[in-house]
Structure formats: C-alpha cells, structure tokens
Coordinates of C-alpha atoms and ligand atoms in Angstrom, one line a residue:
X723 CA 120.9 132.7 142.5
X724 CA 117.9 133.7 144.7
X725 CA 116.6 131.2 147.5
X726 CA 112.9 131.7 146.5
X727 CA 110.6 129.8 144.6
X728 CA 110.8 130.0 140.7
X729 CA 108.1 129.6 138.3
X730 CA 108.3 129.7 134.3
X731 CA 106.7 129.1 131.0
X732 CA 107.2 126.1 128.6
X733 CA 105.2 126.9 125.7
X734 CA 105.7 125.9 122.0
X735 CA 106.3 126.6 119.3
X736 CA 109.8 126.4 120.7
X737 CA 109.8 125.6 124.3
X738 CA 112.3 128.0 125.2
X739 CA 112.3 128.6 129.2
X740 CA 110.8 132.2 130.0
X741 CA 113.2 132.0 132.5
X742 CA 116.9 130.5 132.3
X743 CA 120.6 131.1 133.6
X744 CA 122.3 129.3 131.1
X745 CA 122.1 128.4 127.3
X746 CA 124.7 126.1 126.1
X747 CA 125.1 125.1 122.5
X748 CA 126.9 122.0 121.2
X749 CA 128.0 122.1 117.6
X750 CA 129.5 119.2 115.0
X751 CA 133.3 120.1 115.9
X752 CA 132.2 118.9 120.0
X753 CA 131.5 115.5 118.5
X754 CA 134.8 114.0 117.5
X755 CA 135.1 110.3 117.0
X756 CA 131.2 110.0 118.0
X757 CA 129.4 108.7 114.8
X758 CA 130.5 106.0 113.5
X759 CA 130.8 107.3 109.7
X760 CA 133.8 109.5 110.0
X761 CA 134.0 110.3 106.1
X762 CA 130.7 112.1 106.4
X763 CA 131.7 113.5 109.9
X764 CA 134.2 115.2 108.5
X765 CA 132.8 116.3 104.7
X766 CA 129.6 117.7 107.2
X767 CA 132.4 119.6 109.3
X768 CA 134.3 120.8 106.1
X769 CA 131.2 122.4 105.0
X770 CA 130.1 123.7 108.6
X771 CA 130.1 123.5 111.9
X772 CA 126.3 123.0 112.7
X773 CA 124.7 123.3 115.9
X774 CA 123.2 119.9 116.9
X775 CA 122.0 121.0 120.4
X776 CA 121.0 123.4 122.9
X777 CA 120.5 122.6 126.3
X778 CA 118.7 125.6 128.5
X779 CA 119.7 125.5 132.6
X780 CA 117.9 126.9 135.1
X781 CA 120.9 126.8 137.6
X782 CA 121.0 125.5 141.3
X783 CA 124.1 124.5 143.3
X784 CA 125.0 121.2 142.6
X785 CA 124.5 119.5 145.9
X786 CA 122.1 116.4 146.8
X787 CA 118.4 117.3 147.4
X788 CA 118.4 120.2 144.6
X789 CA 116.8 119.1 141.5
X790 CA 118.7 119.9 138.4
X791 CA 116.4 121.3 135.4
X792 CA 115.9 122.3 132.0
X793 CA 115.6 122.1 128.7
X794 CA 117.4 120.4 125.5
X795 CA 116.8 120.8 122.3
X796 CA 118.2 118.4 119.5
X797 CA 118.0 119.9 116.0
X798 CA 117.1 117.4 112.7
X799 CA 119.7 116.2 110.7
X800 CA 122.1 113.1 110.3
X801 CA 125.6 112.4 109.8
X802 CA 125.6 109.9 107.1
X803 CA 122.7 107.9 108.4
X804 CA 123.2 108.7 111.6
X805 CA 120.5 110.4 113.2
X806 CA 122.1 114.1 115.1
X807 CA 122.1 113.0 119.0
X808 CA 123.4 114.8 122.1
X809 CA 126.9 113.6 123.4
X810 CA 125.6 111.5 126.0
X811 CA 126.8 110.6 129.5
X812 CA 126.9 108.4 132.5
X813 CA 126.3 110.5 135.4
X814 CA 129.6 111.0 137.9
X815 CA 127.3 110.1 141.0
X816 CA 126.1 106.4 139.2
X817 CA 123.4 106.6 141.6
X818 CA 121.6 108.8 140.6
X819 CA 118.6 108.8 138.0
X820 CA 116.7 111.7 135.4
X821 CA 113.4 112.2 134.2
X822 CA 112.5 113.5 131.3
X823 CA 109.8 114.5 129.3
X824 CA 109.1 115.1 125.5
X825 CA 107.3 118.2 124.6
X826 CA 107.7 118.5 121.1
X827 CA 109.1 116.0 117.9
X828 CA 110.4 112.3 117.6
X829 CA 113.4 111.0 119.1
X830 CA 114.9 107.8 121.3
X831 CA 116.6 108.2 124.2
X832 CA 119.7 105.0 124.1
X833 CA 120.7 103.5 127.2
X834 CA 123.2 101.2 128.6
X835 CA 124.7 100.2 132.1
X836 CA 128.3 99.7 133.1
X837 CA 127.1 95.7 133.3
X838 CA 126.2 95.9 129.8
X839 CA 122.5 96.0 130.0
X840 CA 121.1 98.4 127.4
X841 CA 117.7 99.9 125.9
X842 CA 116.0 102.6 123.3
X843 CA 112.6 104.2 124.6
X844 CA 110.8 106.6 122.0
X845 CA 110.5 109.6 122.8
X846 CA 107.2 111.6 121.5
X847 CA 105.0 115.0 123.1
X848 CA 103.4 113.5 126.0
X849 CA 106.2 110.6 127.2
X850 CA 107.7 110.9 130.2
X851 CA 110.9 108.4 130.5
X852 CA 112.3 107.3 133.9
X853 CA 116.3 107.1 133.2
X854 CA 117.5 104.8 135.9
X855 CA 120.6 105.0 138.3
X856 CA 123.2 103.6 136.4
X857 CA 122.2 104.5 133.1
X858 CA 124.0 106.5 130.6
X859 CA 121.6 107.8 128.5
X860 CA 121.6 110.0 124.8
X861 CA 118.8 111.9 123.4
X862 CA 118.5 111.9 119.6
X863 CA 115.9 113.3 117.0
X864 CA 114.8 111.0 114.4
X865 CA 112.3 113.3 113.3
X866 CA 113.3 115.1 109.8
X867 CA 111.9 118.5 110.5
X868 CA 110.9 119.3 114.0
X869 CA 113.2 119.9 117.0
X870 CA 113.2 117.0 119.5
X871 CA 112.6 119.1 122.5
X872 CA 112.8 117.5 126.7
X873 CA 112.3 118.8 129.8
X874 CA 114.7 117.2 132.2
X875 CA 115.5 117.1 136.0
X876 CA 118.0 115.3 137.8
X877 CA 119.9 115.2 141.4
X878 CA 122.1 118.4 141.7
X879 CA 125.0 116.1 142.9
X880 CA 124.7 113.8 139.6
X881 CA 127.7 115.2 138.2
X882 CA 128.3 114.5 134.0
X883 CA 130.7 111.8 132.8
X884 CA 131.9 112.4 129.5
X885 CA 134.7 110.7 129.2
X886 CA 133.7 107.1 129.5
X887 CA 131.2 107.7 126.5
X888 CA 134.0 109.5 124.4
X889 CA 136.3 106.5 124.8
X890 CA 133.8 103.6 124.5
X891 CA 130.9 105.0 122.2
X892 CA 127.2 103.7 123.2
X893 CA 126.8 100.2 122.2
X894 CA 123.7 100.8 119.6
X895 CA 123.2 103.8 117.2
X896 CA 120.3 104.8 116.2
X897 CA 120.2 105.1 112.0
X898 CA 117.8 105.5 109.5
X899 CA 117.9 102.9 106.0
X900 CA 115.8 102.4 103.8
X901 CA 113.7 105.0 105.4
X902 CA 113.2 103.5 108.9
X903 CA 114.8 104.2 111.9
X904 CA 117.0 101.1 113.0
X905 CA 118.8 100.5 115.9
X906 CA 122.0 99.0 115.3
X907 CA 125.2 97.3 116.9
X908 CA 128.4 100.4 117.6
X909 CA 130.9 98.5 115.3
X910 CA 133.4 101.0 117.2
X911 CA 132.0 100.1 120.8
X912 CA 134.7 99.4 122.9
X913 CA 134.3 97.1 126.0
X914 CA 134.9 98.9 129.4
X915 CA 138.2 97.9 130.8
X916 CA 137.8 96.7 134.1
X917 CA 139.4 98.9 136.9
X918 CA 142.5 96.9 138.5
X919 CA 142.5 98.8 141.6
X920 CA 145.8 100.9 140.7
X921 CA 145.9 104.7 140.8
Ligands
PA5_1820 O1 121.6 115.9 132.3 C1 121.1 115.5 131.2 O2 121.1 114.3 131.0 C2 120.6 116.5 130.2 O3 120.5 117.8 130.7 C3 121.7 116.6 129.1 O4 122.8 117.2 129.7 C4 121.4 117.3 127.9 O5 120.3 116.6 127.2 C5 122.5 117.4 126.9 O6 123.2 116.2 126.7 P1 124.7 116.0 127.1 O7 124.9 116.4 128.5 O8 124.9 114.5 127.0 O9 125.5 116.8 126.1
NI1821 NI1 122.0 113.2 132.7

C-alpha cells in the first residue's frame, strides 16, 4: 500500500475502478436464510449458484481518519419476488456513517436502527444517500436489466457486522407484485434481544 495520493477512473458502461486492490464476489450459496422465500432460494441454488454482487476495494488500513472506498455492484434478478440485494450490515463501530452514490441503474438502499427506526431511499445515477451512524443499511437493484452500481466511502475503523443481520433479517424487503416494487414487513424479522450485561 503506497502513502501517496491515488487517483482513478469511474466510467460506465461498467464502472469498474481503473485502479483497485480487491474484488470480492458474493454468490446465492453466501445468502442463507436471507430471503424470505426459501423454496425459491433453494430451487435458484439447485440450478446455480449466481453471483448477486461484486464489491471493488481500493484498500487502506482500517484505522479512524482513513476513508474506506469503492465500488459495489448488484446484478438484476430476484429470488421469488424478491428483488437480489447485498447481505447487508450494521457497522461494528455504530458510530460511524457511509455515503454513497449511484452511478448507474435502480435500486433502494433499506435501513433500520438498533431502536427500531427504519427507511428505503431510491437509489438512481445522480443520488447521493447519507447513511447515518447507527444505520444498517442494504443495497438492492430493482431494476430488471441494468446493474445497480454505488460508489461508497466510509470510516476505515467502521468495521462490518454481519451477524446481527444474519440472525434478525432487515425489518422490510423490498419485492416486486403485480409489477411494482413494494416494500414489505420481514415476516421472519426477529426482534433484537436485549443484552443482559452477561459475558
Ligand atoms: O461498506 C459498505 O456498506 C459497502 O461497501 C458494502 O460492503 C457493499 O455494498 C457490499 O455489501 P455487504 O458488505 O453488506 O455485503
Ligand atoms: Ni457499510
């Protein structure tokens, strides 16, 4: 990792970084237990093992005052209605916020706090969303064709925190009936258990 100024290109039609350390791709079999029809989950997995996501990093150490950033890139597609969506996460350091912007497609990005507040902003080329400390947050492309493609920074000390979202689910999903995208109540949410102070 070189202590100098970077520069690179984001230019369509894909938005791949000219520049990037790390590509990371997250297929069907990563998402376990995370939409809520798991008949079709499984059929789709049967049949194969898509890739819903690519994330691009351009790599700094994770310490406060760097500025982690990249790209991600949601593919098109649903599992049963369910509209393909990254895995989501609260970050480990709460505290800490994102931005991103949308260069290419359709999408919402789903939100929620640990108090229960949630939210869905669209995303579209051109928005810029302000995730705030506190909010877990999931990117997903309700386009049909096109890639959903952000840009994202965030605090190198953020940290990712899987696990609460792989327990508890996000407490809306984004679907599509009767051609429309709907957001709907996560009949599998699960309330988070509140700590009792023991190890
Ligand atoms: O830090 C972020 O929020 C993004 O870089 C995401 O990591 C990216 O969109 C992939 O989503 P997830 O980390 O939930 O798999
Ligand atoms: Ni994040």
């Amino acid at each position: 990792m070189r202590n100098e100024p970077r520069a690179f290109m984001l230019e369509g039609p894909d938005y791949v970084p000219s520049v990037y350390d790390h590509h990371l791709t997250r297929r069907l079999s990563a998402m376990a237990g995370q939409y809520a029809d798991q008949a079709a989950y499984e059929q789709m997995l049967a049949g194969e093992d898509v890739t819903l996501y690519e994330v691009y990093e351009l790599q700094r150490p994770q310490v406060a005052g760097e500025l982690l950033h990249g790209i991600s890139i949601v593919h098109p597609g649903k599992v049963g209605d369910e509209f393909f969506m990254t895995k989501g996460h609260f970050h480990t350091v709460l505290e800490t916020g994102e931005i991103y912007t949308c260069l290419k497609g359709r999408g919402a990005m789903v939100m929620e706090t640990p108090e229960g507040d949630w939210a869905v902003e669209e995303l579209y080329p051109g928005r810029v969303l302000y995730v705030l400390p506190r909010w877990a947050h999931r990117s997903v492309n309700t386009g049909h064709e096109e890639d959903l493609v952000t840009f994202f920074v965030y605090p190198g000390n953020a940290g990712h925190d899987y696990g609460t979202i792989e327990t508890q689910g996000f407490r809306k999903l984004v679907v599509e009936r009767q051609e429309q995208m709907q957001i709907i109540d996560n009949p599998r949410w699960r309330e988070r258990v509140a700590s009792t102070g023991s190890a």
